[in-house]
């Protein structure tokens, strides 16, 4: 098989495959927007894909459809086109156009979750709407309401559809809230007004793990959900197999373990919540949290737990893994075990010690410009870079990750 790149029109039509020089899918992520860079020779056909508006911004005239050796495919959204011409070391004139952009999950990252998606933004009202149901049902209903049947037709994406709901996943709750600026300061003022559809998807997935995808089907873009697979018995990265190149564990001290919170609760407006090490005077790290507008006990408790998790010592494991002939990223084949983004896999750290985590991203690179053709697949196992830029509602996920890694570290030390 070969890697093919086909232009993709805004009517979701694939055109004739293009010659290409370099392709970087860096990175495709679990429940997050991925990015790409594609370098094409500047032929007449390639120039025909470029169209700028009066402000010099690339019009959404085209995207690309990439088929990676028949085992994985992805539609991509072109956002920038950068033409250039250089004279190389041999005196040859090389003219290229570099397209950059994202996968089409970016469409969902660019749509907010309206409280009433049947109307326009000026028609929204303050208050809260609670959405409950199976994880897949909640996600698909909100994506449909905000992209497919949105009351503001400018929010709709032509040719975008949502696959039938199979009610997969567990029971979840997602609350859409728009706070009232005129409300009394003592009134609870939680708001999700700025949350995107991707924010909503991640919030739901934290309650019941579920992934989302966009695929090209019959001339349209189809949104769907999927349940990640447990492949820990089938996909095992190991030094013995040549698929585990390195691993390391790092520890960090807590940034906050004595959470000093002020709330609007009448009985106990001042509370103190402890994390690990808070009672040790040498390790204690105090942190003040202002929840003075909150009276609801459930919200106060959740805020306390989030702050403890956010400030806890974060222990991380870093794995460098690679595909081998019988275990690879992509679809299964005869005698070959495939894995995908979101699947749970394992790594043999030491004899008798196995670490399991999710495939959170994959980087695909193909390069024809280096003399010898280069093709590489680099999966990321675990979310060990998440803590650096995690949103507040990721605190629980980070704490769970740190707990798993600390358990692994204890196993290694006990041997």
PDB file of N, CA and C in Angstrom, residues 90-160:
ATOM      1  N   UNK A  90      22.034  22.322  -5.036  1.00  0.00           N
ATOM      2  CA  UNK A  90      22.459  21.927  -6.387  1.00  0.00           C
ATOM      3  C   UNK A  90      22.094  22.962  -7.439  1.00  0.00           C
ATOM      4  N   UNK A  91      21.513  24.086  -7.004  1.00  0.00           N
ATOM      5  CA  UNK A  91      21.124  25.126  -7.939  1.00  0.00           C
ATOM      6  C   UNK A  91      19.745  24.932  -8.537  1.00  0.00           C
ATOM      7  N   UNK A  92      19.029  23.934  -8.055  1.00  0.00           N
ATOM      8  CA  UNK A  92      17.688  23.659  -8.566  1.00  0.00           C
ATOM      9  C   UNK A  92      16.675  24.586  -7.900  1.00  0.00           C
ATOM     10  N   UNK A  93      15.756  25.120  -8.689  1.00  0.00           N
ATOM     11  CA  UNK A  93      14.682  25.955  -8.146  1.00  0.00           C
ATOM     12  C   UNK A  93      13.565  25.045  -7.648  1.00  0.00           C
ATOM     13  N   UNK A  94      13.234  25.190  -6.369  1.00  0.00           N
ATOM     14  CA  UNK A  94      12.195  24.362  -5.752  1.00  0.00           C
ATOM     15  C   UNK A  94      11.067  25.272  -5.280  1.00  0.00           C
ATOM     16  N   UNK A  95       9.899  25.080  -5.825  1.00  0.00           N
ATOM     17  CA  UNK A  95       8.724  25.868  -5.452  1.00  0.00           C
ATOM     18  C   UNK A  95       7.710  24.938  -4.789  1.00  0.00           C
ATOM     19  N   UNK A  96       7.281  25.311  -3.590  1.00  0.00           N
ATOM     20  CA  UNK A  96       6.351  24.470  -2.837  1.00  0.00           C
ATOM     21  C   UNK A  96       5.231  25.312  -2.248  1.00  0.00           C
ATOM     22  N   UNK A  97       4.171  24.632  -1.852  1.00  0.00           N
ATOM     23  CA  UNK A  97       3.093  25.236  -1.067  1.00  0.00           C
ATOM     24  C   UNK A  97       2.893  24.358   0.155  1.00  0.00           C
ATOM     25  N   UNK A  98       3.007  24.965   1.331  1.00  0.00           N
ATOM     26  CA  UNK A  98       2.843  24.237   2.586  1.00  0.00           C
ATOM     27  C   UNK A  98       1.465  24.556   3.156  1.00  0.00           C
ATOM     28  N   UNK A  99       0.635  23.544   3.259  1.00  0.00           N
ATOM     29  CA  UNK A  99      -0.689  23.680   3.861  1.00  0.00           C
ATOM     30  C   UNK A  99      -0.610  23.234   5.319  1.00  0.00           C
ATOM     31  N   UNK A 100      -1.235  24.009   6.188  1.00  0.00           N
ATOM     32  CA  UNK A 100      -1.332  23.628   7.593  1.00  0.00           C
ATOM     33  C   UNK A 100      -2.782  23.726   8.027  1.00  0.00           C
ATOM     34  N   UNK A 101      -3.103  23.000   9.083  1.00  0.00           N
ATOM     35  CA  UNK A 101      -4.479  23.030   9.570  1.00  0.00           C
ATOM     36  C   UNK A 101      -4.693  22.015  10.666  1.00  0.00           C
ATOM     37  N   UNK A 102      -5.905  21.495  10.733  1.00  0.00           N
ATOM     38  CA  UNK A 102      -6.307  20.612  11.822  1.00  0.00           C
ATOM     39  C   UNK A 102      -7.180  19.500  11.271  1.00  0.00           C
ATOM     40  N   UNK A 103      -7.464  18.518  12.120  1.00  0.00           N
ATOM     41  CA  UNK A 103      -8.498  17.577  11.719  1.00  0.00           C
ATOM     42  C   UNK A 103      -9.854  18.249  11.944  1.00  0.00           C
ATOM     43  N   UNK A 104     -10.918  17.622  11.470  1.00  0.00           N
ATOM     44  CA  UNK A 104     -12.210  18.298  11.478  1.00  0.00           C
ATOM     45  C   UNK A 104     -12.884  18.335  12.845  1.00  0.00           C
ATOM     46  N   UNK A 105     -12.258  17.760  13.876  1.00  0.00           N
ATOM     47  CA  UNK A 105     -12.767  17.994  15.225  1.00  0.00           C
ATOM     48  C   UNK A 105     -12.676  19.475  15.577  1.00  0.00           C
ATOM     49  N   UNK A 106     -11.859  20.198  14.819  1.00  0.00           N
ATOM     50  CA  UNK A 106     -11.766  21.643  15.011  1.00  0.00           C
ATOM     51  C   UNK A 106     -13.120  22.323  14.829  1.00  0.00           C
ATOM     52  N   UNK A 107     -13.983  21.765  13.982  1.00  0.00           N
ATOM     53  CA  UNK A 107     -15.328  22.334  13.824  1.00  0.00           C
ATOM     54  C   UNK A 107     -16.075  22.346  15.153  1.00  0.00           C
ATOM     55  N   UNK A 108     -15.887  21.296  15.956  1.00  0.00           N
ATOM     56  CA  UNK A 108     -16.574  21.206  17.245  1.00  0.00           C
ATOM     57  C   UNK A 108     -15.900  22.082  18.297  1.00  0.00           C
ATOM     58  N   UNK A 109     -14.595  22.287  18.148  1.00  0.00           N
ATOM     59  CA  UNK A 109     -13.902  23.191  19.065  1.00  0.00           C
ATOM     60  C   UNK A 109     -14.278  24.643  18.806  1.00  0.00           C
ATOM     61  N   UNK A 110     -14.799  24.929  17.597  1.00  0.00           N
ATOM     62  CA  UNK A 110     -15.180  26.294  17.226  1.00  0.00           C
ATOM     63  C   UNK A 110     -16.675  26.560  17.411  1.00  0.00           C
ATOM     64  N   UNK A 111     -17.400  25.620  18.007  1.00  0.00           N
ATOM     65  CA  UNK A 111     -18.824  25.810  18.287  1.00  0.00           C
ATOM     66  C   UNK A 111     -19.044  25.735  19.786  1.00  0.00           C
ATOM     67  N   UNK A 112     -19.652  26.785  20.345  1.00  0.00           N
ATOM     68  CA  UNK A 112     -19.994  26.771  21.761  1.00  0.00           C
ATOM     69  C   UNK A 112     -21.270  25.967  21.979  1.00  0.00           C
ATOM     70  N   UNK A 113     -21.455  25.524  23.222  1.00  0.00           N
ATOM     71  CA  UNK A 113     -22.671  24.799  23.582  1.00  0.00           C
ATOM     72  C   UNK A 113     -23.717  25.821  24.020  1.00  0.00           C
ATOM     73  N   UNK A 114     -24.688  26.071  23.163  1.00  0.00           N
ATOM     74  CA  UNK A 114     -25.757  27.009  23.505  1.00  0.00           C
ATOM     75  C   UNK A 114     -26.712  26.360  24.507  1.00  0.00           C
ATOM     76  N   UNK A 115     -27.230  27.200  25.403  1.00  0.00           N
ATOM     77  CA  UNK A 115     -28.251  26.676  26.314  1.00  0.00           C
ATOM     78  C   UNK A 115     -29.510  26.331  25.533  1.00  0.00           C
ATOM     79  N   UNK A 116     -29.862  27.146  24.555  1.00  0.00           N
ATOM     80  CA  UNK A 116     -30.988  26.860  23.663  1.00  0.00           C
ATOM     81  C   UNK A 116     -30.471  26.962  22.236  1.00  0.00           C
ATOM     82  N   UNK A 117     -30.085  25.823  21.677  1.00  0.00           N
ATOM     83  CA  UNK A 117     -29.474  25.819  20.348  1.00  0.00           C
ATOM     84  C   UNK A 117     -30.485  26.041  19.235  1.00  0.00           C
ATOM     85  N   UNK A 118     -31.762  26.083  19.552  1.00  0.00           N
ATOM     86  CA  UNK A 118     -32.775  26.326  18.515  1.00  0.00           C
ATOM     87  C   UNK A 118     -32.887  27.800  18.172  1.00  0.00           C
ATOM     88  N   UNK A 119     -32.186  28.660  18.937  1.00  0.00           N
ATOM     89  CA  UNK A 119     -32.262  30.102  18.706  1.00  0.00           C
ATOM     90  C   UNK A 119     -30.863  30.669  18.474  1.00  0.00           C
ATOM     91  N   UNK A 120     -30.808  31.961  18.198  1.00  0.00           N
ATOM     92  CA  UNK A 120     -29.536  32.651  18.005  1.00  0.00           C
ATOM     93  C   UNK A 120     -28.945  33.043  19.354  1.00  0.00           C
ATOM     94  N   UNK A 121     -27.693  33.531  19.343  1.00  0.00           N
ATOM     95  CA  UNK A 121     -27.071  33.936  20.597  1.00  0.00           C
ATOM     96  C   UNK A 121     -27.821  35.091  21.271  1.00  0.00           C
ATOM     97  N   UNK A 122     -28.262  36.127  20.550  1.00  0.00           N
ATOM     98  CA  UNK A 122     -28.990  37.204  21.225  1.00  0.00           C
ATOM     99  C   UNK A 122     -30.272  36.741  21.908  1.00  0.00           C
ATOM    100  N   UNK A 123     -30.795  35.585  21.531  1.00  0.00           N
ATOM    101  CA  UNK A 123     -32.039  35.094  22.127  1.00  0.00           C
ATOM    102  C   UNK A 123     -31.800  34.183  23.329  1.00  0.00           C
ATOM    103  N   UNK A 124     -30.542  33.958  23.707  1.00  0.00           N
ATOM    104  CA  UNK A 124     -30.259  33.098  24.856  1.00  0.00           C
ATOM    105  C   UNK A 124     -30.726  33.765  26.145  1.00  0.00           C
ATOM    106  N   UNK A 125     -31.007  32.952  27.149  1.00  0.00           N
ATOM    107  CA  UNK A 125     -31.459  33.451  28.447  1.00  0.00           C
ATOM    108  C   UNK A 125     -30.581  32.875  29.547  1.00  0.00           C
ATOM    109  N   UNK A 126     -30.535  33.578  30.679  1.00  0.00           N
ATOM    110  CA  UNK A 126     -29.750  33.097  31.809  1.00  0.00           C
ATOM    111  C   UNK A 126     -30.459  31.919  32.455  1.00  0.00           C
ATOM    112  N   UNK A 127     -29.695  31.122  33.181  1.00  0.00           N
ATOM    113  CA  UNK A 127     -30.258  29.954  33.841  1.00  0.00           C
ATOM    114  C   UNK A 127     -29.467  28.703  33.515  1.00  0.00           C
ATOM    115  N   UNK A 128     -30.011  27.563  33.905  1.00  0.00           N
ATOM    116  CA  UNK A 128     -29.322  26.290  33.717  1.00  0.00           C
ATOM    117  C   UNK A 128     -30.235  25.266  33.060  1.00  0.00           C
ATOM    118  N   UNK A 129     -29.650  24.444  32.212  1.00  0.00           N
ATOM    119  CA  UNK A 129     -30.341  23.316  31.600  1.00  0.00           C
ATOM    120  C   UNK A 129     -29.511  22.071  31.864  1.00  0.00           C
ATOM    121  N   UNK A 130     -30.118  21.077  32.488  1.00  0.00           N
ATOM    122  CA  UNK A 130     -29.425  19.843  32.834  1.00  0.00           C
ATOM    123  C   UNK A 130     -29.751  18.778  31.799  1.00  0.00           C
ATOM    124  N   UNK A 131     -28.707  18.214  31.202  1.00  0.00           N
ATOM    125  CA  UNK A 131     -28.873  17.168  30.193  1.00  0.00           C
ATOM    126  C   UNK A 131     -28.358  15.861  30.784  1.00  0.00           C
ATOM    127  N   UNK A 132     -29.200  14.834  30.795  1.00  0.00           N
ATOM    128  CA  UNK A 132     -28.806  13.548  31.356  1.00  0.00           C
ATOM    129  C   UNK A 132     -29.069  12.433  30.354  1.00  0.00           C
ATOM    130  N   UNK A 133     -28.401  11.312  30.548  1.00  0.00           N
ATOM    131  CA  UNK A 133     -28.592  10.160  29.671  1.00  0.00           C
ATOM    132  C   UNK A 133     -27.302   9.397  29.523  1.00  0.00           C
ATOM    133  N   UNK A 134     -27.284   8.442  28.614  1.00  0.00           N
ATOM    134  CA  UNK A 134     -26.060   7.717  28.323  1.00  0.00           C
ATOM    135  C   UNK A 134     -25.051   8.676  27.684  1.00  0.00           C
ATOM    136  N   UNK A 135     -23.773   8.390  27.874  1.00  0.00           N
ATOM    137  CA  UNK A 135     -22.728   9.295  27.389  1.00  0.00           C
ATOM    138  C   UNK A 135     -22.881   9.582  25.903  1.00  0.00           C
ATOM    139  N   UNK A 136     -23.091   8.551  25.097  1.00  0.00           N
ATOM    140  CA  UNK A 136     -23.224   8.754  23.654  1.00  0.00           C
ATOM    141  C   UNK A 136     -24.445   9.594  23.328  1.00  0.00           C
ATOM    142  N   UNK A 137     -25.537   9.351  24.026  1.00  0.00           N
ATOM    143  CA  UNK A 137     -26.779  10.081  23.761  1.00  0.00           C
ATOM    144  C   UNK A 137     -26.619  11.563  24.052  1.00  0.00           C
ATOM    145  N   UNK A 138     -26.024  11.885  25.195  1.00  0.00           N
ATOM    146  CA  UNK A 138     -25.831  13.289  25.568  1.00  0.00           C
ATOM    147  C   UNK A 138     -24.937  13.986  24.545  1.00  0.00           C
ATOM    148  N   UNK A 139     -23.833  13.357  24.189  1.00  0.00           N
ATOM    149  CA  UNK A 139     -22.901  13.967  23.233  1.00  0.00           C
ATOM    150  C   UNK A 139     -23.570  14.190  21.884  1.00  0.00           C
ATOM    151  N   UNK A 140     -24.221  13.164  21.361  1.00  0.00           N
ATOM    152  CA  UNK A 140     -24.798  13.275  20.017  1.00  0.00           C
ATOM    153  C   UNK A 140     -25.964  14.255  19.973  1.00  0.00           C
ATOM    154  N   UNK A 141     -26.754  14.306  21.035  1.00  0.00           N
ATOM    155  CA  UNK A 141     -27.862  15.270  21.054  1.00  0.00           C
ATOM    156  C   UNK A 141     -27.346  16.707  21.024  1.00  0.00           C
ATOM    157  N   UNK A 142     -26.286  16.980  21.782  1.00  0.00           N
ATOM    158  CA  UNK A 142     -25.770  18.349  21.835  1.00  0.00           C
ATOM    159  C   UNK A 142     -25.012  18.712  20.558  1.00  0.00           C
ATOM    160  N   UNK A 143     -24.295  17.761  19.970  1.00  0.00           N
ATOM    161  CA  UNK A 143     -23.627  18.037  18.694  1.00  0.00           C
ATOM    162  C   UNK A 143     -24.663  18.281  17.606  1.00  0.00           C
ATOM    163  N   UNK A 144     -25.698  17.464  17.562  1.00  0.00           N
ATOM    164  CA  UNK A 144     -26.765  17.656  16.570  1.00  0.00           C
ATOM    165  C   UNK A 144     -27.413  19.019  16.727  1.00  0.00           C
ATOM    166  N   UNK A 145     -27.735  19.382  17.961  1.00  0.00           N
ATOM    167  CA  UNK A 145     -28.443  20.635  18.214  1.00  0.00           C
ATOM    168  C   UNK A 145     -27.616  21.853  17.831  1.00  0.00           C
ATOM    169  N   UNK A 146     -26.292  21.766  17.992  1.00  0.00           N
ATOM    170  CA  UNK A 146     -25.439  22.940  17.775  1.00  0.00           C
ATOM    171  C   UNK A 146     -24.761  22.990  16.414  1.00  0.00           C
ATOM    172  N   UNK A 147     -24.805  21.899  15.643  1.00  0.00           N
ATOM    173  CA  UNK A 147     -24.121  21.875  14.348  1.00  0.00           C
ATOM    174  C   UNK A 147     -25.056  21.503  13.208  1.00  0.00           C
ATOM    175  N   UNK A 148     -25.949  20.543  13.440  1.00  0.00           N
ATOM    176  CA  UNK A 148     -26.792  20.021  12.359  1.00  0.00           C
ATOM    177  C   UNK A 148     -28.103  20.783  12.245  1.00  0.00           C
ATOM    178  N   UNK A 149     -28.791  20.976  13.371  1.00  0.00           N
ATOM    179  CA  UNK A 149     -30.121  21.605  13.351  1.00  0.00           C
ATOM    180  C   UNK A 149     -30.135  22.952  14.057  1.00  0.00           C
ATOM    181  N   UNK A 150     -28.983  23.574  14.235  1.00  0.00           N
ATOM    182  CA  UNK A 150     -28.892  24.832  14.984  1.00  0.00           C
ATOM    183  C   UNK A 150     -29.869  25.871  14.449  1.00  0.00           C
ATOM    184  N   UNK A 151     -30.513  26.583  15.371  1.00  0.00           N
ATOM    185  CA  UNK A 151     -31.462  27.617  14.970  1.00  0.00           C
ATOM    186  C   UNK A 151     -30.816  28.726  14.174  1.00  0.00           C
ATOM    187  N   UNK A 152     -29.578  29.045  14.497  1.00  0.00           N
ATOM    188  CA  UNK A 152     -28.800  30.003  13.711  1.00  0.00           C
ATOM    189  C   UNK A 152     -28.162  29.224  12.565  1.00  0.00           C
ATOM    190  N   UNK A 153     -28.638  29.410  11.353  1.00  0.00           N
ATOM    191  CA  UNK A 153     -28.162  28.609  10.218  1.00  0.00           C
ATOM    192  C   UNK A 153     -26.689  28.838   9.912  1.00  0.00           C
ATOM    193  N   UNK A 154     -26.126  29.958  10.374  1.00  0.00           N
ATOM    194  CA  UNK A 154     -24.698  30.196  10.169  1.00  0.00           C
ATOM    195  C   UNK A 154     -23.835  29.215  10.965  1.00  0.00           C
ATOM    196  N   UNK A 155     -24.438  28.572  11.971  1.00  0.00           N
ATOM    197  CA  UNK A 155     -23.698  27.620  12.796  1.00  0.00           C
ATOM    198  C   UNK A 155     -23.688  26.218  12.180  1.00  0.00           C
ATOM    199  N   UNK A 156     -24.539  25.976  11.227  1.00  0.00           N
ATOM    200  CA  UNK A 156     -24.645  24.643  10.628  1.00  0.00           C
ATOM    201  C   UNK A 156     -23.484  24.391   9.669  1.00  0.00           C
ATOM    202  N   UNK A 157     -23.034  23.147   9.617  1.00  0.00           N
ATOM    203  CA  UNK A 157     -21.976  22.748   8.690  1.00  0.00           C
ATOM    204  C   UNK A 157     -22.607  21.917   7.582  1.00  0.00           C
ATOM    205  N   UNK A 158     -22.551  22.369   6.333  1.00  0.00           N
ATOM    206  CA  UNK A 158     -23.147  21.610   5.226  1.00  0.00           C
ATOM    207  C   UNK A 158     -22.534  20.211   5.110  1.00  0.00           C
ATOM    208  N   UNK A 159     -23.390  19.222   4.924  1.00  0.00           N
ATOM    209  CA  UNK A 159     -22.916  17.858   4.742  1.00  0.00           C
ATOM    210  C   UNK A 159     -22.477  17.160   6.007  1.00  0.00           C
ATOM    211  N   UNK A 160     -22.657  17.810   7.150  1.00  0.00           N
ATOM    212  CA  UNK A 160     -22.278  17.233   8.445  1.00  0.00           C
ATOM    213  C   UNK A 160     -23.477  16.487   9.008  1.00  0.00           C
TER     214      UNK A 160
END
